[in-house]
mmCIF file of C-alpha atoms in Angstrom:
data_model
loop_
_atom_site.group_PDB
_atom_site.id
_atom_site.type_symbol
_atom_site.label_atom_id
_atom_site.label_comp_id
_atom_site.label_asym_id
_atom_site.label_seq_id
_atom_site.Cartn_x
_atom_site.Cartn_y
_atom_site.Cartn_z
ATOM 1 C CA UNK A 439 -71.782 17.155 -37.524
ATOM 2 C CA UNK A 440 -74.214 17.906 -40.401
ATOM 3 C CA UNK A 441 -77.862 18.836 -39.557
ATOM 4 C CA UNK A 442 -80.204 18.427 -42.474
ATOM 5 C CA UNK A 443 -83.491 20.210 -42.651
ATOM 6 C CA UNK A 444 -85.981 17.737 -43.666
ATOM 7 C CA UNK A 445 -87.036 14.107 -42.879
ATOM 8 C CA UNK A 446 -85.879 10.695 -43.753
ATOM 9 C CA UNK A 447 -85.759 11.319 -47.585
ATOM 10 C CA UNK A 448 -83.484 14.299 -47.232
ATOM 11 C CA UNK A 449 -81.265 12.469 -44.710
ATOM 12 C CA UNK A 450 -80.922 9.417 -46.950
ATOM 13 C CA UNK A 451 -80.137 11.640 -50.012
ATOM 14 C CA UNK A 452 -77.291 13.495 -47.973
ATOM 15 C CA UNK A 453 -75.907 10.049 -46.745
ATOM 16 C CA UNK A 454 -75.763 8.904 -50.301
ATOM 17 C CA UNK A 455 -73.796 11.971 -51.252
ATOM 18 C CA UNK A 456 -71.407 11.753 -48.361
ATOM 19 C CA UNK A 457 -70.845 8.086 -49.195
ATOM 20 C CA UNK A 458 -70.004 9.042 -52.897
ATOM 21 C CA UNK A 459 -67.431 11.590 -51.472
ATOM 22 C CA UNK A 460 -66.058 8.860 -49.123
ATOM 23 C CA UNK A 461 -66.795 11.159 -46.168
ATOM 24 C CA UNK A 462 -67.763 9.858 -42.783
ATOM 25 C CA UNK A 463 -69.338 12.752 -41.147
ATOM 26 C CA UNK A 464 -72.093 12.416 -38.266
ATOM 27 C CA UNK A 465 -75.397 13.481 -39.722
ATOM 28 C CA UNK A 466 -78.970 13.949 -38.654
ATOM 29 C CA UNK A 467 -82.172 15.542 -39.888
ATOM 30 C CA UNK A 468 -84.966 17.458 -38.246
ATOM 31 C CA UNK A 469 -88.439 17.390 -39.813
ATOM 32 C CA UNK A 470 -90.322 20.505 -39.080
ATOM 33 C CA UNK A 471 -93.936 19.274 -38.832
ATOM 34 C CA UNK A 472 -93.449 17.316 -35.585
ATOM 35 C CA UNK A 473 -89.845 18.270 -34.957
ATOM 36 C CA UNK A 474 -88.661 14.774 -35.206
ATOM 37 C CA UNK A 475 -85.009 13.936 -35.239
ATOM 38 C CA UNK A 476 -83.830 11.337 -37.854
ATOM 39 C CA UNK A 477 -80.728 9.399 -37.237
ATOM 40 C CA UNK A 478 -78.993 6.967 -39.686
ATOM 41 C CA UNK A 479 -79.674 3.378 -38.621
ATOM 42 C CA UNK A 480 -82.668 4.056 -36.486
ATOM 43 C CA UNK A 481 -86.024 2.949 -37.877
ATOM 44 C CA UNK A 482 -88.144 5.405 -35.776
ATOM 45 C CA UNK A 483 -87.366 9.108 -35.484
ATOM 46 C CA UNK A 484 -86.563 10.542 -32.120
ATOM 47 C CA UNK A 485 -89.039 12.868 -30.535
ATOM 48 C CA UNK A 486 -87.727 15.085 -27.787
ATOM 49 C CA UNK A 487 -89.866 17.218 -25.507
ATOM 50 C CA UNK A 488 -90.344 20.730 -26.645
ATOM 51 C CA UNK A 489 -88.534 22.019 -23.585
ATOM 52 C CA UNK A 490 -85.545 19.744 -24.306
ATOM 53 C CA UNK A 491 -82.270 21.778 -24.534
ATOM 54 C CA UNK A 492 -80.942 19.478 -27.224
ATOM 55 C CA UNK A 493 -84.083 19.944 -29.345
ATOM 56 C CA UNK A 494 -83.946 23.817 -28.784
ATOM 57 C CA UNK A 495 -80.313 23.827 -30.000
ATOM 58 C CA UNK A 496 -80.985 21.987 -33.104
ATOM 59 C CA UNK A 497 -84.007 24.222 -33.852
ATOM 60 C CA UNK A 498 -81.951 27.307 -33.295
ATOM 61 C CA UNK A 499 -79.311 26.154 -35.838
ATOM 62 C CA UNK A 500 -82.009 25.318 -38.438
ATOM 63 C CA UNK A 501 -83.687 28.621 -37.838
ATOM 64 C CA UNK A 502 -80.525 30.419 -38.087
ATOM 65 C CA UNK A 503 -79.600 28.694 -41.431
ATOM 66 C CA UNK A 504 -83.163 29.705 -42.778
ATOM 67 C CA UNK A 505 -82.576 33.355 -41.631
ATOM 68 C CA UNK A 506 -79.169 33.398 -43.434
ATOM 69 C CA UNK A 507 -80.484 31.774 -46.585
ATOM 70 C CA UNK A 508 -83.446 34.184 -46.854
ATOM 71 C CA UNK A 509 -81.204 37.228 -46.212
ATOM 72 C CA UNK A 510 -78.710 36.062 -48.798
ATOM 73 C CA UNK A 511 -81.441 35.474 -51.321
ATOM 74 C CA UNK A 512 -82.982 38.834 -50.795
ATOM 75 C CA UNK A 513 -79.482 40.337 -51.288
ATOM 76 C CA UNK A 514 -79.052 38.590 -54.649
ATOM 77 C CA UNK A 515 -82.526 39.783 -55.882
ATOM 78 C CA UNK A 516 -81.585 43.290 -54.696
ATOM 79 C CA UNK A 517 -78.454 43.156 -56.850
ATOM 80 C CA UNK A 518 -80.453 41.936 -59.815
ATOM 81 C CA UNK A 519 -82.737 44.988 -59.628
ATOM 82 C CA UNK A 520 -79.917 47.506 -59.526
ATOM 83 C CA UNK A 521 -78.526 48.247 -63.056
#
């Protein structure tokens, strides 16, 4: 499964790219402002309770991806500063 950080727009773009590649991988997106889950084929986003274990799990995945990206970006910038 692929989890996209963003709303409907990001999900639709990712779906287009998967289709271009001929891949059929389950995919959802999570929009941060209201923590809504967008699922292909559904008109309305899914809203889960803040204490829902599924929502917490998806948030943990998103937050870990952010942490990893920030750490990697800092490493790259540090390497640029070192002659």
